[in-house]
XYZ file of C-alpha atoms in Angstrom:
329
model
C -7.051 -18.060 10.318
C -8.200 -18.967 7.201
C -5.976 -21.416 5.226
C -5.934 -22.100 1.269
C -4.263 -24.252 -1.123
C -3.037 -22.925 -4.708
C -3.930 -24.832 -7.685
C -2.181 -22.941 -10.763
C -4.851 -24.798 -13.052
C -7.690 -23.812 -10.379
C -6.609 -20.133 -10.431
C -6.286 -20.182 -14.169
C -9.588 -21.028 -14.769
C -10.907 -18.420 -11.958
C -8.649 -15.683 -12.925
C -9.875 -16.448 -16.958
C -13.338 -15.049 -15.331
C -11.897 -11.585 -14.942
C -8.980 -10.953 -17.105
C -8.199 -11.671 -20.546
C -4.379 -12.648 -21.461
C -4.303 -9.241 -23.587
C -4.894 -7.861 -20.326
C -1.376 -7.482 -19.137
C -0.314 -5.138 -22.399
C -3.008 -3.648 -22.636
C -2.771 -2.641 -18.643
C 0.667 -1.548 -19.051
C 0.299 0.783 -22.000
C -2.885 2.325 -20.058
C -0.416 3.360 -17.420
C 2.129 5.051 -19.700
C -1.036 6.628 -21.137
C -2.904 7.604 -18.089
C 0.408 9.466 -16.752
C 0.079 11.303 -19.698
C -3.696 12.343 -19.658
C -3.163 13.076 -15.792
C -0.741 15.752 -16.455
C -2.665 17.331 -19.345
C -5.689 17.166 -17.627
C -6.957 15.611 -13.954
C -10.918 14.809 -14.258
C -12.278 14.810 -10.440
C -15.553 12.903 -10.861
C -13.809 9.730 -12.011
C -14.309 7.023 -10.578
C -15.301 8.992 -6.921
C -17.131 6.044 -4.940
C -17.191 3.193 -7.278
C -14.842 1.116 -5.793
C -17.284 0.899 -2.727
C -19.552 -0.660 -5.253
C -17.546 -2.444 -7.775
C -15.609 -4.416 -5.443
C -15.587 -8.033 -6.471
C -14.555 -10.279 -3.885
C -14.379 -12.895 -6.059
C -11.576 -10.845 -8.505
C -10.232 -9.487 -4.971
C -9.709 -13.529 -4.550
C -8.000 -13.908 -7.552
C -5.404 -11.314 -7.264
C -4.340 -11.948 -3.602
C -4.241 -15.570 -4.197
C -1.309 -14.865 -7.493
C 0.245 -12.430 -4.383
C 0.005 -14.366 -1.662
C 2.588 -17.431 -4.099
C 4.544 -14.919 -5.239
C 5.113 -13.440 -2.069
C 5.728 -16.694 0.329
C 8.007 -18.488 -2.178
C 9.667 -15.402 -3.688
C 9.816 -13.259 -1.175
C 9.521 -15.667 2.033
C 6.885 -13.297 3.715
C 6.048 -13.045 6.949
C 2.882 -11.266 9.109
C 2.997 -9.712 12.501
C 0.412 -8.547 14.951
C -2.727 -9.071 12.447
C -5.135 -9.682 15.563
C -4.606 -6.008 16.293
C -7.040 -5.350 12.966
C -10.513 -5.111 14.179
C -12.669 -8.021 13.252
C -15.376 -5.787 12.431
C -16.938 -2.173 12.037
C -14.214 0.983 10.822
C -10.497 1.658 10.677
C -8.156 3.485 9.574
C -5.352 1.406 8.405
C -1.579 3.902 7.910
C 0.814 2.445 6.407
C 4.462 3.373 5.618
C 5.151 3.067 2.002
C 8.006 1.345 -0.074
C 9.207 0.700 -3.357
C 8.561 2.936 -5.574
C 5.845 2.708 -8.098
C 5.450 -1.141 -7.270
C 4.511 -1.315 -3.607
C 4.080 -5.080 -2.839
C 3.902 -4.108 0.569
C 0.285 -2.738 -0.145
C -0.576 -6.658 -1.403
C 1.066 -8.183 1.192
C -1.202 -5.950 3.517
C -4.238 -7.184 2.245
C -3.744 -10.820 1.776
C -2.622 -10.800 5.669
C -6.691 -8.951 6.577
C -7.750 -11.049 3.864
C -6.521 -14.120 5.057
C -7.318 -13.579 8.720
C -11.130 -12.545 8.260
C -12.047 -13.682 5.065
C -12.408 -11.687 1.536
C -15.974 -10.138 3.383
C -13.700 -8.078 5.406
C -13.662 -5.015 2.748
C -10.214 -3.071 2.487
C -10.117 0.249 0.339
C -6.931 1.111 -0.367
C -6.502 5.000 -1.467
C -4.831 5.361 -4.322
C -3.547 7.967 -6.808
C -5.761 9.195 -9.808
C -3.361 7.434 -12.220
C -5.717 4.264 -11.925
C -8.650 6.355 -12.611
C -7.140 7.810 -15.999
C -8.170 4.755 -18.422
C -11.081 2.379 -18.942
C -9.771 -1.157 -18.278
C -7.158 0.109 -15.847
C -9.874 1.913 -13.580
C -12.111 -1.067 -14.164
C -9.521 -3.603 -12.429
C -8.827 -0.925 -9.653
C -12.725 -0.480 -8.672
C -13.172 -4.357 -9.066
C -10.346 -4.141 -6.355
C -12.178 -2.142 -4.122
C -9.455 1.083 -4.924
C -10.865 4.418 -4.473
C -9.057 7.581 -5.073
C -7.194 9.388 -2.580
C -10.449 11.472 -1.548
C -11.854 11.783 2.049
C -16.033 11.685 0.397
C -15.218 7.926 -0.833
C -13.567 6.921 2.612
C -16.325 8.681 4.912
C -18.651 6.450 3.201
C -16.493 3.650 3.192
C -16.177 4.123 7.354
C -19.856 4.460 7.517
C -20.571 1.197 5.521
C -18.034 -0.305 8.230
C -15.013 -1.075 6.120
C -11.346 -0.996 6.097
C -9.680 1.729 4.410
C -5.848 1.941 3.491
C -3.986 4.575 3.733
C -0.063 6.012 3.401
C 0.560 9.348 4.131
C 4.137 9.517 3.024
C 3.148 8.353 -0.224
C 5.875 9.090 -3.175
C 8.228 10.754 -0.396
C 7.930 7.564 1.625
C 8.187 5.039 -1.067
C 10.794 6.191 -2.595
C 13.458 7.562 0.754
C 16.734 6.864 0.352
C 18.435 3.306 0.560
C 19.809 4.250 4.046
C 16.715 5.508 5.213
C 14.570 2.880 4.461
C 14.142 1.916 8.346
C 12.866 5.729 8.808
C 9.084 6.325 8.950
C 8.464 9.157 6.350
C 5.025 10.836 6.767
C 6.315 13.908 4.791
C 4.667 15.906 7.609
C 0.862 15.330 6.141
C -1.892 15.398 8.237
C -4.853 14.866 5.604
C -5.273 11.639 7.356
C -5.405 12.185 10.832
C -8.613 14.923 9.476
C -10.067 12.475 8.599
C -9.901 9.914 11.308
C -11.030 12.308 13.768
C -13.678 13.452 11.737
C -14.896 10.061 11.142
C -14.157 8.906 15.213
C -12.373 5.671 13.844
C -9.398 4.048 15.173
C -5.671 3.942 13.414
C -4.139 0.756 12.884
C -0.182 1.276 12.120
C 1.252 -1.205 9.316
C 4.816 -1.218 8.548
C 7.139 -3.834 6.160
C 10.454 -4.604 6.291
C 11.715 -5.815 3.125
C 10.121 -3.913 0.183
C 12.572 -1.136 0.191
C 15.361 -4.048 -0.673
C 13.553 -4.854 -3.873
C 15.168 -2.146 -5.314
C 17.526 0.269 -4.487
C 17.164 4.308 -4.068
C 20.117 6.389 -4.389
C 18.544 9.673 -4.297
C 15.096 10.910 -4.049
C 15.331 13.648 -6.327
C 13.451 15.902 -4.040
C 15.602 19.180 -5.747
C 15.431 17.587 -8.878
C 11.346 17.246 -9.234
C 11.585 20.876 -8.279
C 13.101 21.634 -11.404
C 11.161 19.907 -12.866
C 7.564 20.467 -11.934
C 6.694 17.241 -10.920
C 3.997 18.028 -8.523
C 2.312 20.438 -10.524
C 1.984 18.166 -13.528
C 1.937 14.439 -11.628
C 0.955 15.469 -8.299
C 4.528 14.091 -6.636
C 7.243 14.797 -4.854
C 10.326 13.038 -6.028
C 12.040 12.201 -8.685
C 13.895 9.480 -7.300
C 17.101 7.661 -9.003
C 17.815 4.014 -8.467
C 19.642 0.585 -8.844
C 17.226 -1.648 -10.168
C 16.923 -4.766 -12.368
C 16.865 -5.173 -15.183
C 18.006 -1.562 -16.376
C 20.894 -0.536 -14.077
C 20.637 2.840 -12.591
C 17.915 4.386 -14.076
C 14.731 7.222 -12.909
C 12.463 5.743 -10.501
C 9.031 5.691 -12.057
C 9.972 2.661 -14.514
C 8.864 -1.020 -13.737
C 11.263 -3.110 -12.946
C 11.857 -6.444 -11.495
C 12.056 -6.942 -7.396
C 14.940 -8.574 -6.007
C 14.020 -11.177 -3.337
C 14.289 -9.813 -0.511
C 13.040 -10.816 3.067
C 9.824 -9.381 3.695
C 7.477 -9.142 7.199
C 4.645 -6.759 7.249
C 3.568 -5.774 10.861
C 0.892 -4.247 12.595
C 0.406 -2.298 15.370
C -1.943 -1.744 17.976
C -4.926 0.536 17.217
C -4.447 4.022 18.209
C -7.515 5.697 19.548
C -7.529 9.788 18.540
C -9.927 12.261 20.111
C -13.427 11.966 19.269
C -14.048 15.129 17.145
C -17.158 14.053 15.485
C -18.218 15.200 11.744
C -18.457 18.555 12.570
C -15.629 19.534 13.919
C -12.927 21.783 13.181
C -9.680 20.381 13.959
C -6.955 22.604 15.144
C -3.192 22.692 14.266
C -2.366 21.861 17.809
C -4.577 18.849 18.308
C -3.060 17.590 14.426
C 0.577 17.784 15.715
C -0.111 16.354 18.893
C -1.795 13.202 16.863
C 0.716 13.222 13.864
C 3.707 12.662 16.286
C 1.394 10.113 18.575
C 1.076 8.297 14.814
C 4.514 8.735 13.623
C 6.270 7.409 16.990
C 3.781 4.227 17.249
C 4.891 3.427 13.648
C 8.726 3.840 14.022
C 8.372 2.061 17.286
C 6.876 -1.111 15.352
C 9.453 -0.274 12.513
C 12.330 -0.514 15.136
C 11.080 -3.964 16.111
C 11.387 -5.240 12.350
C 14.541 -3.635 12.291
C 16.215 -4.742 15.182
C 18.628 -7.377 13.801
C 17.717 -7.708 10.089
C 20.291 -8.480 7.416
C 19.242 -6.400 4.238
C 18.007 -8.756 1.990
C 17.908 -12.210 4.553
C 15.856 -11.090 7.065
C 15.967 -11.428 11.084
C 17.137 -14.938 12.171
C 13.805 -15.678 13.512
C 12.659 -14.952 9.445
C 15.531 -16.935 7.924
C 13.570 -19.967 10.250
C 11.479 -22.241 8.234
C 7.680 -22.373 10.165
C 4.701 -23.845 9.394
C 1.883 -22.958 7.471
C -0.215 -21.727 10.012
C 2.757 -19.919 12.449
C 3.701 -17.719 8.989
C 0.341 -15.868 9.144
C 0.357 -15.764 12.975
């Protein structure tokens, strides 16, 4: 395990490297801007492999390290199981998602690899072509080794050996119900499990328990987005209505602060699909039979985060101060 201390004048001076304090505005009005572009217009080429590239480690380092403080000391994190990651060569990491538009649980996830095998160990997240839609905003993303939800960029990233991270569920899972949130929600899509048998890599389940507390979801909004022709213009799902600070109840797809909640982010152990090879043609049968393989090991390492948690606090074992090194066990 590899341990670090936090210096806010050291990171300063690092993180002054990469961003620029008019950053954080300027970030924020590219989103509002890039939802906009996205649903006049989606451009496919952008930004198709360069976050296999343009990943910096050294900006990687910067982010995870503001993450990692935030996360112990605001949200008294915890990781689980992180051996079952292989060290080296492929995977397929599947993750169920939470909270919304700000899914800490995908930061947590990577300072946990990141901190167990060093910033070498390459994770690709897939995300969705919102981060692609504006200069500095897909900058930061490819500097963070992000790559849009597209199986060409995560072939290659398999065959350069890497990491790549994945969730399935994606605006369906993230944004389930309040009294759901300890309910693995795949929404049924099996683009992923293509592509792990295609590519003859291994799955690696990660669940959290926690980052559905940040905020709460009263309703999906699954009729309502519908209506209102969400998918066709966004490419989503929901259109989710929640309690949240600092506005109240308010639509889901506004930033808003977390609450503190509790949270452990676990992994399970790899899951090992048919070897299809490249070529292959995969048949409905042989996806449902993996899809429910996929869906039961996650809810079965869901059920063990679960099992005994107060919303908010944590399992007792959680609400336990341990030391440095026992927190990233």
């Amino acid at each position: 395990m590899i341990t670090r201390e936090f210096s806010w004048s050291s990171w300063r001076e690092r993180a002054g490297s990469h961003f620029a304090p008019r950053d954080v505005p300027r970030l924020l009005s590219e989103v509002a801007l890039a939802g906009l572009r996205l649903a006049a217009a989606r451009d496919r080429e952008l930004g198709k492999f360069d976050g296999l590239d343009a990943r910096d480690p050294d900006m990687v380092d910067v982010v995870l390290d503001l993450a990692r403080v935030i996360g112990e000391r605001y949200f008294r994190y915890r990781v689980e199981g992180v051996d079952n990651v292989p060290a080296r060569g492929p995977a397929l990491l599947v993750g169920s998602h939470n909270g919304g538009l700000q899914t800490f649980d995908s930061l947590l996830t990577l300072i946990a690899i990141r901190d167990r095998f060093g910033v070498e160990r390459a994770v690709h997240p897939l995300a969705h072509d919102l981060l692609f839609q504006a200069p500095r905003l897909r900058e930061v993303s490819e500097g963070l080794g992000i790559l849009r939800a597209d199986h060409e960029g995560a072939l290659e990233a398999f065959r350069r050996g890497r990491l790549v991270l994945v969730y399935p569920g994606s605006d369906l899972d993230s944004t389930r119900p309040f009294k759901d949130r300890h309910r693995i929600e795949l929404g049924g899509r099996t683009g992923f499990l293509k592509l792990a048998l295609r590519a003859s890599v291994p799955i690696v389940p990660v669940v959290s328990e926690g980052t559905h507390e940040q905020f709460i979801v009263l309703t999906r909004g699954d009729e309502l987005a519908r209506r209102l022709g969400i998918k066709r213009w966004f490419r989503a799902e929901a259109f989710p209505i929640v309690l949240a600070l600092p506005w109240g109840i308010v639509p889901g797809y506004l930033p808003y602060l977390p609450l503190p909640a509790q949270t452990t982010v676990r992994f399970g152990p790899p899951i090992h699909l048919p070897q299809l090879g490249a070529d292959a043609t995969v048949d409905s049968h042989t996806l449902q039979e993996c899809y429910r393989q996929v869906e039961h090991a996650m809810q079965r390492e869901l059920d063990v985060l679960a099992r005994g948690r107060v919303p908010f606090l944590g399992r007792p074992q959680d609400r336990r101060p341990l030391s440095d090194a026992a927190v990233r066990q």
